Amino acid sequence: MTPAFSAEKPTPTLLKRFKATVAYDGTDFEGWQSQTNKNTIQDILERRLAFILEKPTRIYGSGRTDSGVHARGQVFHFEGEWNHPPLYLQRAFASNVPDTIQVLSVEVVDSSFDARKSATGKRYIYYITEGCASPFDLRFCHSLGHVKLDVERMQAGALHLIGKHDFTAFSGTRPRHQDPNPIKELRKLTITRNGPKVEILTEGSGYMYKMVRSLAGALIDVGKGKLPPDELKAILESKVRTALVPTAPAKGLFLDHVFYD
Amino acid sequence: MTPAFSAEKPTPTLLKRFKATVAYDGTDFEGWQSQTNKNTIQDILERRLAFILEKPTRIYGSGRTDSGVHARGQVFHFEGEWNHPPLYLQRAFASNVPDTIQVLSVEVVDSSFDARKSATGKRYIYYITEGCASPFDLRFCHSLGHVKLDVERMQAGALHLIGKHDFTAFSGTRPRHQDPNPIKELRKLTITRNGPKVEILTEGSGYMYKMVRSLAGALIDVGKGKLPPDELKAILESKVRTALVPTAPAKGLFLDHVFYD
């Protein structure tokens, strides 16, 4: 109880590394990645974290998501001094953050953990609705109007894309987004129908910029009959992005899960 | 081809009666019922219909829904001169109406059909989430935070409410909403759990003002342990609305279906 006694038991304020999982409805945000004066998810979470930890704190995502893209399980890491249980840190994120962004979990991890570099893969799901999406999911799927999709054709086309390939023909073309390694492995690419709803699910080692939306755009054109399934093989092998591959709208895309060993 | 010939075959512009089904996300509207200078679903649909039919046209709903309440299958009728297939009328509703309001079907019905008077019952579903609703359904359910619900208690309480009763104790109290017939028949009242999500489903002959949200509010308090299940019987029999019965938030409520013979 004396000052001398207190000095013998200093509060253990060690820097810890945290892994956090976050879900968001991307509709109202300008993507994940921090930008000057922009309403991005990273910026919002960093502003909140600075308040919680009483210190400017950078967070590191598993990767960016584009403006309008959603996430069920985006992962980020950060370092900070926090001596309460991580659960309290997760709960602290719930205040003064739009309720369309929800930090689902926070845990202490080894200091070697890196949300991007430690990831072994990612699962994305792209949601499509024939006809009009209902008022209850129109923020979360791409509505095709009167068009019908031939899912078997799409599945036939997908077979050309599964595996390890140079995906340049299915990536964005802006120089600042050039990926030094265009070779990615798609472990899974499935198309499933449930009534008027069609889902494209992909799991892969990594993705180039706009790759999932480009794969979805091309597969939708195959499903509409605009592209023959085999054409996807020719496009892939061309290693050139052309107007043959449209980029499907952001609203249909979810970053579903990031895999770690 | 002569004027005389045309006069012998006048365009058959007979007044027809139409039944329409509409789904809406009620979040951004001030309820169903038309109000002066208000953003209600009825007003929006009537404005659009006046344009389509080139004539001011009143629509008649199966009943009102409160501000913030959603519908998967609200029904309304109206009369108009329309010589194209009803499908085109349904499609015409898709323009210049917010996409959170969607007319799902329009059909020609007998002139005796009345959306309210011909209804034999309605199904409502109230959605609750323990913890936080995900960013993808937070507009469509009532989030309880850290509270857990005892669904078996709620089911025991519901047994007292099923059947034909005077539901004054579970209705709104504003004099202008007084129902001349407080005797309603609840044919079904079920509570089901799916993980952290709890649904209260009710089918009944009719409902008083705010009755479903009052039933939900009382059942939630039973599930929380704040009210004993048997207390619902005493409240029902009192025929007096008191603060013992809270009104659950509008956002969790869906008018799911209107029944007709």
Coordinates of C-alpha atoms in Angstrom, one line a residue:
Chain A
M1 CA 0.0 0.0 0.0
T2 CA 3.0 2.3 0.3
P3 CA 4.6 3.9 -2.7
A4 CA 7.6 1.8 -2.3
F5 CA 5.5 -1.4 -2.4
S6 CA 3.7 -0.2 -5.6
A7 CA 7.0 0.4 -7.3
E8 CA 8.0 -3.2 -6.7
K9 CA 4.9 -4.4 -8.6
P10 CA 4.8 -2.3 -11.8
T11 CA 1.7 -2.7 -14.1
P12 CA 2.9 -5.1 -16.8
T13 CA 2.3 -3.1 -19.9
L14 CA 3.9 -5.2 -22.6
L15 CA 3.2 -4.7 -26.3
K16 CA 1.1 -7.5 -27.6
R17 CA 0.1 -8.5 -31.1
F18 CA -3.6 -9.1 -31.8
K19 CA -5.5 -10.9 -34.6
A20 CA -9.0 -9.6 -35.2
T21 CA -11.8 -10.7 -37.5
V22 CA -14.3 -8.2 -38.8
A23 CA -17.5 -8.4 -40.9
Y24 CA -18.8 -5.5 -42.8
D25 CA -21.5 -4.4 -45.2
G26 CA -19.3 -2.5 -47.7
T27 CA -22.1 -0.6 -49.4
D28 CA -21.5 2.7 -47.6
F29 CA -17.6 2.6 -47.5
E30 CA -14.9 3.3 -49.9
G31 CA -13.2 0.0 -49.5
W32 CA -10.9 -1.4 -46.9
Q33 CA -7.7 0.4 -47.6
S34 CA -6.8 3.7 -45.8
Q35 CA -6.9 6.7 -48.1
T36 CA -6.5 10.4 -47.3
N37 CA -9.8 11.9 -46.2
K38 CA -11.8 8.8 -47.3
N39 CA -14.4 6.8 -45.5
T40 CA -12.6 3.5 -45.5
I41 CA -13.0 0.6 -43.2
Q42 CA -9.4 0.6 -42.2
D43 CA -9.6 4.4 -41.4
I44 CA -12.7 3.9 -39.3
L45 CA -11.1 1.0 -37.3
E46 CA -7.8 2.8 -36.8
R47 CA -9.6 5.9 -35.5
R48 CA -11.5 3.8 -33.0
L49 CA -8.4 1.8 -32.0
A50 CA -6.5 5.1 -31.4
F51 CA -9.2 6.1 -28.9
I52 CA -9.3 2.6 -27.2
L53 CA -5.5 2.3 -26.9
E54 CA -4.9 6.0 -26.4
K55 CA -2.3 5.9 -29.2
P56 CA -2.3 6.1 -33.0
T57 CA -2.3 2.5 -34.1
R58 CA -1.9 1.1 -37.6
I59 CA -3.8 -2.0 -38.5
Y60 CA -2.8 -4.5 -41.2
G61 CA -5.4 -6.3 -43.2
S62 CA -5.1 -9.7 -44.9
G63 CA -5.6 -7.7 -48.1
R64 CA -7.7 -4.8 -49.4
T65 CA -11.4 -5.1 -50.5
D66 CA -12.7 -2.7 -53.1
S67 CA -15.3 -0.1 -52.5
G68 CA -18.7 -1.8 -52.1
V69 CA -17.3 -5.3 -51.4
H70 CA -18.5 -7.0 -48.2
A71 CA -16.7 -9.2 -45.8
R72 CA -17.8 -11.9 -43.4
G73 CA -14.3 -12.7 -42.2
Q74 CA -11.7 -10.1 -43.0
V75 CA -8.7 -10.5 -40.8
F76 CA -6.3 -7.8 -39.5
H77 CA -3.5 -7.6 -37.0
F78 CA -2.1 -4.8 -34.9
E79 CA 0.1 -4.2 -31.8
G80 CA -0.9 -2.5 -28.7
E81 CA -0.7 -2.3 -24.9
W82 CA -3.8 -3.8 -23.5
N83 CA -3.9 -5.6 -20.1
H84 CA -7.6 -6.6 -20.1
P85 CA -9.0 -9.7 -21.7
P86 CA -9.0 -9.4 -25.5
L87 CA -12.8 -9.9 -25.4
Y88 CA -13.1 -6.4 -23.8
L89 CA -11.1 -5.0 -26.7
Q90 CA -13.5 -6.7 -29.2
R91 CA -16.4 -5.2 -27.3
A92 CA -14.8 -1.7 -27.3
F93 CA -14.9 -1.8 -31.1
A94 CA -18.7 -1.8 -30.9
S95 CA -19.0 1.8 -29.9
N96 CA -18.5 4.8 -32.2
V97 CA -18.1 2.5 -35.2
P98 CA -21.0 2.2 -37.7
D99 CA -23.0 -0.9 -37.0
T100 CA -22.4 -2.1 -40.6
I101 CA -18.8 -2.8 -39.4
Q102 CA -18.5 -5.4 -36.6
V103 CA -15.4 -6.8 -35.1
L104 CA -16.3 -10.4 -34.4
S105 CA -13.3 -11.5 -32.4
V106 CA -9.9 -10.3 -31.1
E107 CA -7.2 -12.7 -29.8
V108 CA -3.6 -12.4 -28.8
V109 CA -1.3 -14.0 -31.3
D110 CA 2.4 -14.7 -31.6
S111 CA 4.4 -11.7 -32.7
S112 CA 5.2 -13.5 -35.9
F113 CA 1.6 -13.5 -37.0
D114 CA 0.9 -11.3 -40.0
A115 CA -2.6 -11.1 -41.4
R116 CA -1.4 -10.9 -45.0
K117 CA 1.8 -12.9 -45.0
S118 CA 0.6 -15.7 -42.7
A119 CA -2.6 -16.3 -44.8
T120 CA -2.6 -19.6 -46.7
G121 CA -5.6 -18.8 -48.7
K122 CA -8.9 -17.0 -49.0
R123 CA -12.5 -17.9 -49.7
Y124 CA -14.7 -15.5 -51.7
I125 CA -18.3 -15.9 -52.6
Y126 CA -20.1 -14.0 -55.3
Y127 CA -23.9 -13.8 -55.1
I128 CA -26.1 -13.4 -58.2
T129 CA -29.9 -13.3 -58.4
E130 CA -31.9 -13.8 -61.5
G131 CA -34.8 -11.4 -61.7
C132 CA -34.8 -8.7 -58.9
A133 CA -33.1 -9.3 -55.6
S134 CA -35.6 -9.0 -52.8
P135 CA -35.6 -5.8 -50.8
F136 CA -33.9 -7.8 -48.1
D137 CA -30.8 -8.8 -50.0
L138 CA -30.4 -6.2 -52.7
R139 CA -27.4 -4.7 -51.0
F140 CA -25.7 -8.1 -51.1
C141 CA -26.1 -9.6 -54.6
H142 CA -25.9 -8.7 -58.3
S143 CA -29.4 -8.7 -59.8
L144 CA -29.5 -9.9 -63.4
G145 CA -33.0 -8.8 -64.3
H146 CA -34.7 -11.0 -66.9
V147 CA -31.5 -13.0 -67.8
K148 CA -31.3 -16.7 -66.9
L149 CA -28.0 -18.4 -66.2
D150 CA -27.0 -21.8 -67.5
V151 CA -25.1 -23.1 -64.5
E152 CA -23.8 -26.2 -66.2
R153 CA -22.1 -24.1 -68.8
M154 CA -20.6 -22.0 -66.0
Q155 CA -19.3 -25.2 -64.3
A156 CA -17.8 -26.3 -67.6
G157 CA -16.0 -23.0 -68.0
A158 CA -14.8 -23.0 -64.4
L159 CA -12.9 -26.3 -65.0
H160 CA -10.5 -24.4 -67.2
L161 CA -9.7 -21.9 -64.4
I162 CA -9.1 -24.3 -61.4
G163 CA -5.5 -25.0 -60.7
K164 CA -2.2 -23.0 -60.8
H165 CA -2.2 -20.4 -63.6
D166 CA -1.1 -16.9 -64.6
F167 CA -4.3 -15.0 -64.0
T168 CA -3.2 -11.7 -65.7
A169 CA -6.1 -12.0 -68.1
F170 CA -8.5 -11.9 -65.2
S171 CA -7.0 -9.1 -63.2
G172 CA -7.3 -5.3 -63.1
T173 CA -5.0 -3.4 -65.4
R174 CA -4.0 -0.3 -63.3
P175 CA -0.2 -0.2 -63.1
R176 CA -0.2 0.7 -59.4
H177 CA -2.0 -2.6 -58.8
Q178 CA 0.4 -4.8 -60.8
D179 CA 1.0 -7.9 -58.8
P180 CA 4.7 -9.1 -59.0
N181 CA 3.4 -12.7 -59.0
P182 CA 0.5 -13.3 -61.3
I183 CA 0.7 -17.0 -60.7
K184 CA -2.1 -18.0 -58.3
E185 CA -3.7 -21.3 -57.4
L186 CA -7.4 -21.6 -57.5
R187 CA -8.1 -24.7 -55.3
K188 CA -11.9 -24.5 -55.7
L189 CA -14.3 -22.7 -58.1
T190 CA -17.9 -23.9 -57.8
I191 CA -21.1 -22.6 -59.1
T192 CA -24.3 -23.6 -57.3
R193 CA -27.9 -22.7 -57.9
N194 CA -30.6 -22.3 -55.2
G195 CA -33.8 -21.3 -57.0
P196 CA -33.2 -17.9 -58.7
K197 CA -30.0 -17.5 -56.7
V198 CA -26.6 -18.5 -58.1
E199 CA -23.4 -18.5 -56.0
I200 CA -19.8 -18.6 -57.3
L201 CA -17.5 -19.8 -54.6
T202 CA -13.7 -19.7 -54.9
E203 CA -10.9 -20.7 -52.6
G204 CA -7.4 -19.9 -53.6
S205 CA -3.8 -19.2 -52.5
G206 CA -4.2 -15.5 -53.4
Y207 CA -5.8 -13.2 -55.8
M208 CA -4.8 -10.4 -58.1
Y209 CA -6.5 -7.0 -58.0
K210 CA -10.2 -7.4 -59.1
M211 CA -9.5 -11.0 -60.0
V212 CA -12.6 -12.5 -58.3
R213 CA -15.0 -9.9 -59.8
S214 CA -13.3 -10.6 -63.2
L215 CA -13.7 -14.4 -62.8
A216 CA -17.4 -13.8 -61.8
G217 CA -17.9 -11.4 -64.8
A218 CA -16.6 -13.9 -67.3
L219 CA -18.5 -16.8 -65.8
I220 CA -21.7 -14.8 -65.8
D221 CA -21.2 -14.2 -69.5
V222 CA -20.6 -17.9 -70.1
G223 CA -23.9 -18.6 -68.1
K224 CA -25.7 -16.0 -70.3
G225 CA -24.4 -17.8 -73.5
K226 CA -22.3 -14.8 -74.5
L227 CA -19.0 -16.7 -74.1
P228 CA -18.4 -20.3 -74.9
P229 CA -17.0 -22.2 -71.8
D230 CA -13.9 -23.2 -73.7
E231 CA -13.2 -19.5 -74.5
L232 CA -12.1 -19.1 -70.8
K233 CA -9.2 -21.4 -71.5
A234 CA -8.1 -19.2 -74.5
I235 CA -8.5 -16.0 -72.5
L236 CA -6.5 -17.4 -69.6
E237 CA -3.7 -18.5 -71.9
S238 CA -3.6 -15.1 -73.6
K239 CA -2.4 -13.5 -70.4
V240 CA -3.9 -10.2 -71.6
R241 CA -6.9 -8.5 -70.0
T242 CA -9.4 -7.5 -72.7
A243 CA -13.0 -6.2 -72.8
L244 CA -14.0 -9.8 -73.2
V245 CA -13.8 -10.1 -69.4
P246 CA -16.2 -7.8 -67.7
T247 CA -15.8 -6.9 -64.0
A248 CA -18.9 -8.0 -62.1
P249 CA -20.3 -5.4 -59.7
A250 CA -18.8 -5.1 -56.2
K251 CA -22.1 -5.5 -54.3
G252 CA -22.3 -9.2 -55.1
L253 CA -18.8 -10.0 -53.6
F254 CA -18.1 -11.3 -50.1
L255 CA -14.6 -12.0 -48.6
D256 CA -15.9 -15.0 -46.7
H257 CA -12.9 -16.4 -44.9
V258 CA -9.2 -16.1 -44.6
F259 CA -7.3 -19.3 -44.0
Y260 CA -4.3 -19.6 -41.7
D261 CA -2.4 -22.8 -40.7
Chain B
M1 CA -60.5 1.1 -91.3
T2 CA -63.1 3.9 -91.7
P3 CA -64.2 6.0 -88.8
A4 CA -67.5 4.3 -88.8
F5 CA -65.8 0.9 -88.6
S6 CA -63.6 2.1 -85.7
A7 CA -66.7 3.3 -83.9
E8 CA -68.1 -0.2 -84.1
K9 CA -65.0 -1.6 -82.4
P10 CA -64.2 0.7 -79.5
T11 CA -61.1 -0.1 -77.4
P12 CA -62.4 -2.2 -74.5
T13 CA -61.4 0.0 -71.6
L14 CA -63.3 -1.6 -68.8
L15 CA -62.4 -0.9 -65.2
K16 CA -60.8 -4.0 -63.7
R17 CA -59.9 -4.9 -60.1
F18 CA -56.3 -5.9 -59.4
K19 CA -54.8 -7.8 -56.5
A20 CA -51.1 -7.0 -55.9
T21 CA -48.5 -8.4 -53.6
V22 CA -45.6 -6.2 -52.4
A23 CA -42.4 -6.8 -50.4
Y24 CA -40.6 -3.9 -48.6
D25 CA -37.8 -3.1 -46.3
G26 CA -39.6 -0.8 -44.0
T27 CA -36.5 0.8 -42.5
D28 CA -36.6 4.0 -44.5
F29 CA -40.4 4.6 -44.7
E30 CA -43.0 5.9 -42.3
G31 CA -45.2 2.8 -42.4
W32 CA -47.8 1.6 -44.9
Q33 CA -50.6 4.0 -44.4
S34 CA -51.0 7.2 -46.4
Q35 CA -50.3 10.4 -44.4
T36 CA -50.2 14.0 -45.5
N37 CA -46.6 14.8 -46.7
K38 CA -45.2 11.6 -45.4
N39 CA -42.9 9.1 -47.0
T40 CA -45.2 6.1 -46.7
I41 CA -45.3 2.9 -48.8
Q42 CA -49.0 3.5 -49.8
D43 CA -48.2 7.1 -50.9
I44 CA -45.2 6.0 -53.0
L45 CA -47.2 3.2 -54.7
E46 CA -50.2 5.5 -55.3
R47 CA -47.9 8.2 -56.9
R48 CA -46.4 5.5 -59.2
L49 CA -49.8 4.0 -60.1
A50 CA -51.2 7.5 -60.9
F51 CA -48.5 7.8 -63.5
I52 CA -48.9 4.3 -64.9
L53 CA -52.7 4.5 -65.2
E54 CA -52.7 8.3 -65.9
K55 CA -55.2 8.8 -63.2
P56 CA -55.2 9.3 -59.4
T57 CA -55.7 5.8 -58.0
R58 CA -56.3 4.8 -54.4
I59 CA -54.9 1.5 -53.3
Y60 CA -56.3 -0.5 -50.4
G61 CA -54.0 -2.6 -48.2
S62 CA -54.8 -5.7 -46.2
G63 CA -53.9 -3.6 -43.2
R64 CA -51.4 -1.0 -42.1
T65 CA -47.8 -1.8 -41.1
D66 CA -46.1 0.5 -38.6
S67 CA -43.1 2.7 -39.4
G68 CA -40.0 0.4 -39.7
V69 CA -42.0 -2.8 -40.1
H70 CA -41.1 -5.0 -43.1
A71 CA -43.3 -7.1 -45.4
R72 CA -42.6 -10.1 -47.6
G73 CA -46.2 -10.4 -48.7
Q74 CA -48.3 -7.3 -48.1
V75 CA -51.4 -7.4 -50.3
F76 CA -53.4 -4.5 -51.7
H77 CA -56.2 -4.0 -54.3
F78 CA -57.1 -1.2 -56.7
E79 CA -59.2 -0.5 -59.7
G80 CA -58.0 0.8 -63.1
E81 CA -58.2 0.6 -66.8
W82 CA -55.4 -1.5 -68.1
N83 CA -55.6 -3.5 -71.3
H84 CA -52.2 -5.0 -71.3
P85 CA -51.3 -8.2 -69.4
P86 CA -51.1 -7.7 -65.6
L87 CA -47.5 -8.7 -65.7
Y88 CA -46.7 -5.4 -67.5
L89 CA -48.4 -3.5 -64.7
Q90 CA -46.3 -5.4 -62.2
R91 CA -43.1 -4.5 -64.1
A92 CA -44.2 -0.9 -64.5
F93 CA -44.0 -0.6 -60.7
A94 CA -40.3 -1.3 -60.8
S95 CA -39.4 2.1 -62.2
N96 CA -39.4 5.3 -60.1
V97 CA -40.1 3.4 -56.9
P98 CA -37.3 2.9 -54.4
D99 CA -35.8 -0.6 -54.8
T100 CA -36.6 -1.4 -51.2
I101 CA -40.2 -1.6 -52.3
Q102 CA -40.9 -4.4 -54.8
V103 CA -44.3 -5.3 -56.3
L104 CA -44.0 -9.1 -56.7
S105 CA -47.2 -9.9 -58.5
V106 CA -50.3 -8.3 -60.0
E107 CA -53.4 -10.2 -61.0
V108 CA -56.9 -9.5 -62.1
V109 CA -59.5 -10.5 -59.5
D110 CA -63.2 -10.5 -59.1
S111 CA -64.6 -7.1 -58.2
S112 CA -65.8 -8.5 -54.9
F113 CA -62.1 -9.0 -53.8
D114 CA -61.1 -6.7 -50.9
A115 CA -57.5 -6.9 -49.6
R116 CA -58.6 -6.3 -46.1
K117 CA -62.1 -7.8 -45.8
S118 CA -61.4 -10.9 -47.9
A119 CA -58.4 -11.8 -45.8
T120 CA -58.9 -14.9 -43.7
G121 CA -55.7 -14.5 -41.7
K122 CA -52.1 -13.2 -41.6
R123 CA -48.8 -14.6 -40.8
Y124 CA -46.2 -12.4 -39.0
I125 CA -42.6 -13.4 -38.1
Y126 CA -40.6 -11.5 -35.5
Y127 CA -36.8 -12.0 -35.7
I128 CA -34.5 -11.7 -32.7
T129 CA -30.7 -12.2 -32.5
E130 CA -28.8 -12.8 -29.3
G131 CA -25.6 -10.8 -29.3
C132 CA -25.2 -8.4 -32.3
A133 CA -27.0 -9.0 -35.5
S134 CA -24.5 -9.3 -38.4
P135 CA -24.0 -6.3 -40.6
F136 CA -26.1 -8.2 -43.2
D137 CA -29.3 -8.5 -41.2
L138 CA -29.2 -5.7 -38.7
R139 CA -32.0 -3.9 -40.5
F140 CA -34.2 -7.0 -40.1
C141 CA -34.0 -8.2 -36.6
H142 CA -34.0 -7.0 -33.0
S143 CA -30.5 -7.5 -31.4
L144 CA -30.6 -8.4 -27.8
G145 CA -26.9 -7.8 -26.9
H146 CA -25.6 -10.0 -24.2
V147 CA -29.0 -11.4 -23.1
K148 CA -29.8 -15.1 -23.7
L149 CA -33.4 -16.3 -24.2
D150 CA -34.9 -19.4 -22.7
V151 CA -37.0 -20.6 -25.6
E152 CA -38.8 -23.3 -23.6
R153 CA -40.1 -20.7 -21.2
M154 CA -41.3 -18.6 -24.1
Q155 CA -43.0 -21.7 -25.6
A156 CA -44.7 -22.3 -22.2
G157 CA -45.9 -18.7 -22.2
A158 CA -47.2 -18.8 -25.7
L159 CA -49.5 -21.7 -24.9
H160 CA -51.6 -19.2 -22.8
L161 CA -52.0 -16.9 -25.8
I162 CA -53.0 -19.4 -28.6
G163 CA -56.7 -19.5 -29.3
K164 CA -59.6 -17.0 -29.3
H165 CA -59.2 -14.2 -26.8
D166 CA -59.8 -10.6 -26.0
F167 CA -56.2 -9.3 -26.8
T168 CA -56.8 -5.7 -25.4
A169 CA -53.9 -6.3 -22.9
F170 CA -51.5 -6.8 -25.9
S171 CA -52.7 -4.0 -28.1
G172 CA -51.8 -0.3 -28.5
T173 CA -53.7 2.2 -26.4
R174 CA -54.2 5.2 -28.7
P175 CA -57.9 5.9 -28.9
R176 CA -57.8 6.4 -32.6
H177 CA -56.5 2.8 -33.0
Q178 CA -59.2 1.3 -30.9
D179 CA -60.4 -1.9 -32.5
P180 CA -64.2 -2.4 -32.2
N181 CA -63.5 -6.1 -32.0
P182 CA -60.7 -7.0 -29.6
I183 CA -61.5 -10.7 -29.9
K184 CA -58.9 -12.3 -32.2
E185 CA -57.9 -15.9 -32.8
L186 CA -54.3 -16.9 -32.7
R187 CA -54.1 -20.1 -34.6
K188 CA -50.4 -20.5 -34.3
L189 CA -47.7 -19.0 -32.0
T190 CA -44.4 -20.8 -32.2
I191 CA -40.9 -19.9 -31.0
T192 CA -37.9 -21.5 -32.7
R193 CA -34.2 -21.2 -32.2
N194 CA -31.5 -21.4 -34.9
G195 CA -28.2 -20.8 -33.2
P196 CA -28.3 -17.2 -31.8
K197 CA -31.4 -16.4 -33.8
V198 CA -34.9 -16.8 -32.3
E199 CA -38.1 -16.5 -34.4
I200 CA -41.6 -15.8 -33.1
L201 CA -44.1 -16.9 -35.8
T202 CA -47.8 -16.2 -35.5
E203 CA -50.8 -16.9 -37.6
G204 CA -54.1 -15.4 -36.7
S205 CA -57.5 -14.2 -38.0
G206 CA -56.6 -10.6 -37.3
Y207 CA -54.5 -8.5 -35.1
M208 CA -55.1 -5.3 -33.1
Y209 CA -52.9 -2.3 -33.4
K210 CA -49.3 -3.1 -32.3
M211 CA -50.5 -6.5 -31.1
V212 CA -47.7 -8.6 -32.7
R213 CA -45.0 -6.4 -31.3
S214 CA -46.6 -6.5 -27.9
L215 CA -46.8 -10.3 -28.0
A216 CA -43.2 -10.3 -29.0
G217 CA -42.2 -7.9 -26.3
A218 CA -43.9 -9.9 -23.6
L219 CA -42.5 -13.2 -24.9
I220 CA -39.0 -11.8 -24.9
D221 CA -39.4 -10.7 -21.3
V222 CA -40.5 -14.3 -20.5
G223 CA -37.5 -15.6 -22.3
K224 CA -35.2 -13.2 -20.4
G225 CA -36.7 -14.5 -17.1
K226 CA -38.3 -11.1 -16.3
L227 CA -41.9 -12.5 -16.5
P228 CA -43.1 -15.9 -15.5
P229 CA -44.7 -17.8 -18.4
D230 CA -48.0 -18.1 -16.4
E231 CA -48.1 -14.3 -15.9
L232 CA -49.1 -14.0 -19.6
K233 CA -52.4 -15.7 -18.8
A234 CA -53.1 -13.2 -16.0
I235 CA -52.1 -10.3 -18.2
L236 CA -54.4 -11.5 -21.0
E237 CA -57.3 -12.0 -18.7
S238 CA -56.8 -8.5 -17.2
K239 CA -57.8 -7.0 -20.6
V240 CA -55.8 -3.9 -19.6
R241 CA -52.6 -2.8 -21.3
T242 CA -49.9 -2.0 -18.8
A243 CA -46.2 -1.3 -18.8
L244 CA -45.7 -5.0 -18.0
V245 CA -46.0 -5.6 -21.7
P246 CA -43.3 -3.8 -23.7
T247 CA -43.6 -3.2 -27.4
A248 CA -40.7 -4.9 -29.3
P249 CA -38.9 -2.7 -31.8
A250 CA -40.4 -2.5 -35.3
K251 CA -37.3 -3.5 -37.2
G252 CA -37.7 -7.2 -36.1
L253 CA -41.2 -7.6 -37.5
F254 CA -42.2 -8.9 -41.0
L255 CA -45.7 -9.2 -42.4
D256 CA -44.9 -12.6 -44.0
H257 CA -48.2 -13.6 -45.7
V258 CA -51.8 -12.7 -46.0
F259 CA -54.2 -15.6 -46.4
Y260 CA -57.3 -15.6 -48.7
D261 CA -59.7 -18.5 -49.4

